[in-house]
Amino acid sequence: MIHLTEKDYAVSRWSGGTTTQIALFPPESSYAGRDFLWRVSSGVVEDGESACTPLPDYDRHLLLLEGSLLLRHDGGEPLPLDPYQPHAFDGGAETVSVGRCRDFNLMLRKGKCRGELRPLRFPEAGEASIPLPAPADGLAHTALLLYCARGSGWAALDAGRVPLAAGACVIASGGGVLRLGFQGPGDAVAAAVWY
């Protein structure tokens, strides 16, 4: 289990706001080079209307952490997104958004990865157990990234336990069950990846 905090992330600007890169695999790849297998990031959309960067080689999963957003893919019907509602779409689609928000993103190389986002919301103090993903569909490697969006608590795997505050995350792989606890109200997002 790897524990990361905001000092470990890379922040960059894009046309509509800022993006905080939380994790990129493999580590020697780059977002600019478009040679990564998967990437997890959190963005702040500052402009009232913006266009998503075209990523034709990737599938995208998006989840709002705060705010509201109206998405339109390839000129289709507008799709309203509410916080903690996962949405998957083709990174190659011409996608425009209306609204301001803070979001969580998972990008997956087409044909080489698959993944999913799962919101974990705690209206009060509590715990949850999250099984780590097992290899499937010919994809031998897996990872689970757990991101703390709000509140504070802890994450534990086997005998290891680390504190979690808003903005921190853990990345776990292998077998077992990741345990998550919040000391009060809190929200987290689990990003499971098969590659």
PDB file of C-alpha atoms in Angstrom:
ATOM      1  CA  MET A   1       0.000   0.000   0.000  1.00  0.00           C
ATOM      2  CA  ILE A   2       1.395   3.378  -1.070  1.00  0.00           C
ATOM      3  CA  HIS A   3       0.277   6.502   0.817  1.00  0.00           C
ATOM      4  CA  LEU A   4       0.263   9.783  -1.132  1.00  0.00           C
ATOM      5  CA  THR A   5      -0.589  13.333  -0.082  1.00  0.00           C
ATOM      6  CA  GLU A   6      -0.923  16.587  -2.000  1.00  0.00           C
ATOM      7  CA  LYS A   7       2.853  17.211  -1.882  1.00  0.00           C
ATOM      8  CA  ASP A   8       3.271  14.129  -4.103  1.00  0.00           C
ATOM      9  CA  TYR A   9       0.978  15.380  -6.890  1.00  0.00           C
ATOM     10  CA  ALA A  10       1.688  17.435 -10.024  1.00  0.00           C
ATOM     11  CA  VAL A  11      -0.565  20.425 -10.744  1.00  0.00           C
ATOM     12  CA  SER A  12      -0.997  21.883 -14.235  1.00  0.00           C
ATOM     13  CA  ARG A  13      -3.281  24.363 -15.989  1.00  0.00           C
ATOM     14  CA  TRP A  14      -5.541  23.593 -18.927  1.00  0.00           C
ATOM     15  CA  SER A  15      -7.875  25.824 -20.932  1.00  0.00           C
ATOM     16  CA  GLY A  16     -10.764  25.574 -18.423  1.00  0.00           C
ATOM     17  CA  GLY A  17      -8.998  25.378 -15.041  1.00  0.00           C
ATOM     18  CA  THR A  18      -6.412  23.252 -13.213  1.00  0.00           C
ATOM     19  CA  THR A  19      -5.663  19.542 -13.004  1.00  0.00           C
ATOM     20  CA  THR A  20      -3.930  17.723 -10.165  1.00  0.00           C
ATOM     21  CA  GLN A  21      -2.324  14.489 -11.343  1.00  0.00           C
ATOM     22  CA  ILE A  22      -2.589  11.971  -8.506  1.00  0.00           C
ATOM     23  CA  ALA A  23      -1.157   8.853 -10.161  1.00  0.00           C
ATOM     24  CA  LEU A  24       0.126   7.814 -13.587  1.00  0.00           C
ATOM     25  CA  PHE A  25       1.167   4.352 -14.732  1.00  0.00           C
ATOM     26  CA  PRO A  26       3.741   3.362 -15.746  1.00  0.00           C
ATOM     27  CA  PRO A  27       5.639   5.961 -13.696  1.00  0.00           C
ATOM     28  CA  GLU A  28       8.096   6.703 -16.521  1.00  0.00           C
ATOM     29  CA  SER A  29       5.274   7.616 -18.924  1.00  0.00           C
ATOM     30  CA  SER A  30       3.803  11.098 -19.302  1.00  0.00           C
ATOM     31  CA  TYR A  31       0.401  12.641 -19.846  1.00  0.00           C
ATOM     32  CA  ALA A  32       1.811  14.954 -22.528  1.00  0.00           C
ATOM     33  CA  GLY A  33       3.362  11.999 -24.360  1.00  0.00           C
ATOM     34  CA  ARG A  34       0.059  10.050 -24.283  1.00  0.00           C
ATOM     35  CA  ASP A  35       2.047   6.878 -23.565  1.00  0.00           C
ATOM     36  CA  PHE A  36       0.479   6.015 -20.188  1.00  0.00           C
ATOM     37  CA  LEU A  37      -1.759   3.028 -19.465  1.00  0.00           C
ATOM     38  CA  TRP A  38      -3.863   4.713 -16.798  1.00  0.00           C
ATOM     39  CA  ARG A  39      -4.070   8.034 -15.011  1.00  0.00           C
ATOM     40  CA  VAL A  40      -5.986   9.318 -12.001  1.00  0.00           C
ATOM     41  CA  SER A  41      -6.453  13.041 -11.488  1.00  0.00           C
ATOM     42  CA  SER A  42      -8.685  15.664  -9.905  1.00  0.00           C
ATOM     43  CA  GLY A  43      -9.634  18.801 -11.790  1.00  0.00           C
ATOM     44  CA  VAL A  44     -11.135  22.175 -10.996  1.00  0.00           C
ATOM     45  CA  VAL A  45     -13.306  23.557 -13.800  1.00  0.00           C
ATOM     46  CA  GLU A  46     -13.176  27.347 -13.422  1.00  0.00           C
ATOM     47  CA  ASP A  47     -14.719  28.481 -16.712  1.00  0.00           C
ATOM     48  CA  GLY A  48     -18.488  28.434 -17.106  1.00  0.00           C
ATOM     49  CA  GLU A  49     -18.087  26.649 -20.450  1.00  0.00           C
ATOM     50  CA  SER A  50     -15.107  24.561 -21.541  1.00  0.00           C
ATOM     51  CA  ALA A  51     -14.065  21.742 -23.852  1.00  0.00           C
ATOM     52  CA  CYS A  52     -12.466  18.478 -22.684  1.00  0.00           C
ATOM     53  CA  THR A  53      -9.047  17.688 -24.130  1.00  0.00           C
ATOM     54  CA  PRO A  54      -9.489  15.098 -26.919  1.00  0.00           C
ATOM     55  CA  LEU A  55      -7.991  11.728 -25.893  1.00  0.00           C
ATOM     56  CA  PRO A  56      -8.961   9.322 -28.711  1.00  0.00           C
ATOM     57  CA  ASP A  57      -6.822   6.450 -27.379  1.00  0.00           C
ATOM     58  CA  TYR A  58      -8.451   6.495 -23.935  1.00  0.00           C
ATOM     59  CA  ASP A  59     -11.708   5.704 -22.188  1.00  0.00           C
ATOM     60  CA  ARG A  60     -12.638   8.199 -19.486  1.00  0.00           C
ATOM     61  CA  HIS A  61     -14.507   7.951 -16.193  1.00  0.00           C
ATOM     62  CA  LEU A  62     -15.616  11.144 -14.481  1.00  0.00           C
ATOM     63  CA  LEU A  63     -17.178  11.830 -11.089  1.00  0.00           C
ATOM     64  CA  LEU A  64     -17.986  15.244  -9.625  1.00  0.00           C
ATOM     65  CA  LEU A  65     -16.827  15.947  -6.080  1.00  0.00           C
ATOM     66  CA  GLU A  66     -18.416  19.414  -5.844  1.00  0.00           C
ATOM     67  CA  GLY A  67     -20.558  21.636  -8.052  1.00  0.00           C
ATOM     68  CA  SER A  68     -22.610  20.721 -11.094  1.00  0.00           C
ATOM     69  CA  LEU A  69     -21.859  20.056 -14.737  1.00  0.00           C
ATOM     70  CA  LEU A  70     -23.781  19.665 -17.964  1.00  0.00           C
ATOM     71  CA  LEU A  71     -21.920  17.521 -20.522  1.00  0.00           C
ATOM     72  CA  ARG A  72     -22.572  17.179 -24.237  1.00  0.00           C
ATOM     73  CA  HIS A  73     -20.766  14.469 -26.251  1.00  0.00           C
ATOM     74  CA  ASP A  74     -20.449  14.843 -30.044  1.00  0.00           C
ATOM     75  CA  GLY A  75     -23.271  17.380 -30.139  1.00  0.00           C
ATOM     76  CA  GLY A  76     -25.745  14.992 -28.490  1.00  0.00           C
ATOM     77  CA  GLU A  77     -28.288  15.637 -25.786  1.00  0.00           C
ATOM     78  CA  PRO A  78     -27.022  17.478 -22.696  1.00  0.00           C
ATOM     79  CA  LEU A  79     -26.279  15.198 -19.756  1.00  0.00           C
ATOM     80  CA  PRO A  80     -26.531  16.711 -16.248  1.00  0.00           C
ATOM     81  CA  LEU A  81     -24.061  15.323 -13.692  1.00  0.00           C
ATOM     82  CA  ASP A  82     -24.568  15.528  -9.954  1.00  0.00           C
ATOM     83  CA  PRO A  83     -21.849  14.974  -7.337  1.00  0.00           C
ATOM     84  CA  TYR A  84     -20.750  11.356  -6.831  1.00  0.00           C
ATOM     85  CA  GLN A  85     -22.541  10.117  -9.960  1.00  0.00           C
ATOM     86  CA  PRO A  86     -19.962   8.172 -12.070  1.00  0.00           C
ATOM     87  CA  HIS A  87     -20.035   8.771 -15.820  1.00  0.00           C
ATOM     88  CA  ALA A  88     -17.998   6.881 -18.448  1.00  0.00           C
ATOM     89  CA  PHE A  89     -17.378   8.151 -21.968  1.00  0.00           C
ATOM     90  CA  ASP A  90     -15.090   7.848 -24.989  1.00  0.00           C
ATOM     91  CA  GLY A  91     -12.092  10.150 -24.613  1.00  0.00           C
ATOM     92  CA  GLY A  92     -12.186  10.739 -28.363  1.00  0.00           C
ATOM     93  CA  ALA A  93     -15.687  12.228 -28.257  1.00  0.00           C
ATOM     94  CA  GLU A  94     -15.968  15.973 -28.746  1.00  0.00           C
ATOM     95  CA  THR A  95     -17.052  16.847 -25.227  1.00  0.00           C
ATOM     96  CA  VAL A  96     -18.071  20.270 -23.949  1.00  0.00           C
ATOM     97  CA  SER A  97     -19.144  21.135 -20.423  1.00  0.00           C
ATOM     98  CA  VAL A  98     -21.198  23.901 -18.854  1.00  0.00           C
ATOM     99  CA  GLY A  99     -20.788  24.577 -15.137  1.00  0.00           C
ATOM    100  CA  ARG A 100     -18.117  24.870 -12.491  1.00  0.00           C
ATOM    101  CA  CYS A 101     -16.977  21.956 -10.354  1.00  0.00           C
ATOM    102  CA  ARG A 102     -14.231  19.923  -8.757  1.00  0.00           C
ATOM    103  CA  ASP A 103     -14.033  16.471 -10.300  1.00  0.00           C
ATOM    104  CA  PHE A 104     -12.238  13.137 -10.161  1.00  0.00           C
ATOM    105  CA  ASN A 105     -10.996  11.467 -13.372  1.00  0.00           C
ATOM    106  CA  LEU A 106      -9.859   8.012 -14.416  1.00  0.00           C
ATOM    107  CA  MET A 107      -8.311   7.592 -17.882  1.00  0.00           C
ATOM    108  CA  LEU A 108      -7.722   4.117 -19.329  1.00  0.00           C
ATOM    109  CA  ARG A 109      -5.831   3.084 -22.467  1.00  0.00           C
ATOM    110  CA  LYS A 110      -8.326   1.497 -24.858  1.00  0.00           C
ATOM    111  CA  GLY A 111      -7.816  -2.234 -25.351  1.00  0.00           C
ATOM    112  CA  LYS A 112      -5.203  -2.447 -22.571  1.00  0.00           C
ATOM    113  CA  CYS A 113      -7.068  -1.434 -19.404  1.00  0.00           C
ATOM    114  CA  ARG A 114     -10.473  -1.332 -17.878  1.00  0.00           C
ATOM    115  CA  GLY A 115     -11.664   0.273 -14.681  1.00  0.00           C
ATOM    116  CA  GLU A 116     -14.474   1.752 -12.666  1.00  0.00           C
ATOM    117  CA  LEU A 117     -15.180   4.445 -10.095  1.00  0.00           C
ATOM    118  CA  ARG A 118     -17.122   3.808  -6.902  1.00  0.00           C
ATOM    119  CA  PRO A 119     -18.197   6.595  -4.542  1.00  0.00           C
ATOM    120  CA  LEU A 120     -18.026   5.926  -0.789  1.00  0.00           C
ATOM    121  CA  ARG A 121     -20.057   8.393   1.264  1.00  0.00           C
ATOM    122  CA  PHE A 122     -20.280   8.557   5.039  1.00  0.00           C
ATOM    123  CA  PRO A 123     -22.970  10.806   6.536  1.00  0.00           C
ATOM    124  CA  GLU A 124     -21.412  10.043   9.934  1.00  0.00           C
ATOM    125  CA  ALA A 125     -18.438   8.159  11.356  1.00  0.00           C
ATOM    126  CA  GLY A 126     -18.158   4.632  10.012  1.00  0.00           C
ATOM    127  CA  GLU A 127     -16.106   1.955   8.278  1.00  0.00           C
ATOM    128  CA  ALA A 128     -16.188   0.082   4.972  1.00  0.00           C
ATOM    129  CA  SER A 129     -14.340  -2.897   3.503  1.00  0.00           C
ATOM    130  CA  ILE A 130     -13.271  -2.739  -0.135  1.00  0.00           C
ATOM    131  CA  PRO A 131     -12.021  -5.964  -1.779  1.00  0.00           C
ATOM    132  CA  LEU A 132      -9.010  -5.352  -3.998  1.00  0.00           C
ATOM    133  CA  PRO A 133      -9.735  -6.177  -7.654  1.00  0.00           C
ATOM    134  CA  ALA A 134      -8.667  -9.647  -8.835  1.00  0.00           C
ATOM    135  CA  PRO A 135      -7.132 -10.301 -12.271  1.00  0.00           C
ATOM    136  CA  ALA A 136      -9.828 -10.805 -14.903  1.00  0.00           C
ATOM    137  CA  ASP A 137     -10.417 -10.999 -18.656  1.00  0.00           C
ATOM    138  CA  GLY A 138      -6.760 -11.672 -19.444  1.00  0.00           C
ATOM    139  CA  LEU A 139      -5.622  -8.569 -17.509  1.00  0.00           C
ATOM    140  CA  ALA A 140      -3.059  -9.844 -15.010  1.00  0.00           C
ATOM    141  CA  HIS A 141      -2.412  -6.657 -13.015  1.00  0.00           C
ATOM    142  CA  THR A 142      -4.744  -4.665 -10.810  1.00  0.00           C
ATOM    143  CA  ALA A 143      -4.671  -1.574  -8.636  1.00  0.00           C
ATOM    144  CA  LEU A 144      -7.101   0.146  -6.314  1.00  0.00           C
ATOM    145  CA  LEU A 145      -6.670   3.845  -5.654  1.00  0.00           C
ATOM    146  CA  LEU A 146      -8.685   5.232  -2.748  1.00  0.00           C
ATOM    147  CA  TYR A 147      -8.963   9.040  -2.669  1.00  0.00           C
ATOM    148  CA  CYS A 148     -10.242  10.990   0.335  1.00  0.00           C
ATOM    149  CA  ALA A 149     -12.366  13.854  -0.986  1.00  0.00           C
ATOM    150  CA  ARG A 150     -13.747  15.178   2.319  1.00  0.00           C
ATOM    151  CA  GLY A 151     -13.271  14.455   6.014  1.00  0.00           C
ATOM    152  CA  SER A 152     -10.525  12.521   7.761  1.00  0.00           C
ATOM    153  CA  GLY A 153      -9.933   8.954   8.828  1.00  0.00           C
ATOM    154  CA  TRP A 154      -7.665   6.040   7.989  1.00  0.00           C
ATOM    155  CA  ALA A 155      -7.010   3.221   5.509  1.00  0.00           C
ATOM    156  CA  ALA A 156      -5.639  -0.204   6.431  1.00  0.00           C
ATOM    157  CA  LEU A 157      -4.365  -3.215   4.498  1.00  0.00           C
ATOM    158  CA  ASP A 158      -3.078  -6.280   6.313  1.00  0.00           C
ATOM    159  CA  ALA A 159      -1.058  -4.938   9.266  1.00  0.00           C
ATOM    160  CA  GLY A 160      -0.432  -1.515   7.697  1.00  0.00           C
ATOM    161  CA  ARG A 161      -2.568   1.490   8.585  1.00  0.00           C
ATOM    162  CA  VAL A 162      -2.172   5.101   7.412  1.00  0.00           C
ATOM    163  CA  PRO A 163      -4.077   8.326   8.169  1.00  0.00           C
ATOM    164  CA  LEU A 164      -6.278   9.831   5.481  1.00  0.00           C
ATOM    165  CA  ALA A 165      -7.122  13.520   5.237  1.00  0.00           C
ATOM    166  CA  ALA A 166      -8.909  15.357   2.452  1.00  0.00           C
ATOM    167  CA  GLY A 167      -6.740  15.233  -0.666  1.00  0.00           C
ATOM    168  CA  ALA A 168      -4.748  12.155   0.397  1.00  0.00           C
ATOM    169  CA  CYS A 169      -4.947   8.726  -1.198  1.00  0.00           C
ATOM    170  CA  VAL A 170      -3.638   5.197  -0.992  1.00  0.00           C
ATOM    171  CA  ILE A 171      -2.819   2.825  -3.849  1.00  0.00           C
ATOM    172  CA  ALA A 172      -3.065  -0.892  -3.111  1.00  0.00           C
ATOM    173  CA  SER A 173      -2.479  -3.977  -5.223  1.00  0.00           C
ATOM    174  CA  GLY A 174      -2.398  -7.731  -4.762  1.00  0.00           C
ATOM    175  CA  GLY A 175      -5.065  -9.598  -2.863  1.00  0.00           C
ATOM    176  CA  GLY A 176      -6.892  -8.787   0.291  1.00  0.00           C
ATOM    177  CA  VAL A 177      -9.360  -6.238   1.536  1.00  0.00           C
ATOM    178  CA  LEU A 178      -8.698  -2.543   2.040  1.00  0.00           C
ATOM    179  CA  ARG A 179     -10.446  -1.139   5.095  1.00  0.00           C
ATOM    180  CA  LEU A 180     -11.533   2.487   5.281  1.00  0.00           C
ATOM    181  CA  GLY A 181     -12.696   4.379   8.342  1.00  0.00           C
ATOM    182  CA  PHE A 182     -13.960   7.931   8.847  1.00  0.00           C
ATOM    183  CA  GLN A 183     -13.962   9.710  12.211  1.00  0.00           C
ATOM    184  CA  GLY A 184     -16.995  11.774  11.178  1.00  0.00           C
ATOM    185  CA  PRO A 185     -18.794  12.661   7.950  1.00  0.00           C
ATOM    186  CA  GLY A 186     -16.629  12.088   4.894  1.00  0.00           C
ATOM    187  CA  ASP A 187     -16.477  11.118   1.236  1.00  0.00           C
ATOM    188  CA  ALA A 188     -14.051   8.995  -0.759  1.00  0.00           C
ATOM    189  CA  VAL A 189     -13.725   7.589  -4.259  1.00  0.00           C
ATOM    190  CA  ALA A 190     -12.374   4.131  -5.096  1.00  0.00           C
ATOM    191  CA  ALA A 191     -10.827   3.757  -8.559  1.00  0.00           C
ATOM    192  CA  ALA A 192     -10.305   0.116  -9.551  1.00  0.00           C
ATOM    193  CA  VAL A 193      -8.053  -0.625 -12.533  1.00  0.00           C
ATOM    194  CA  TRP A 194      -7.325  -3.826 -14.446  1.00  0.00           C
ATOM    195  CA  TYR A 195      -4.361  -3.708 -16.855  1.00  0.00           C
TER     196      TYR A 195
END
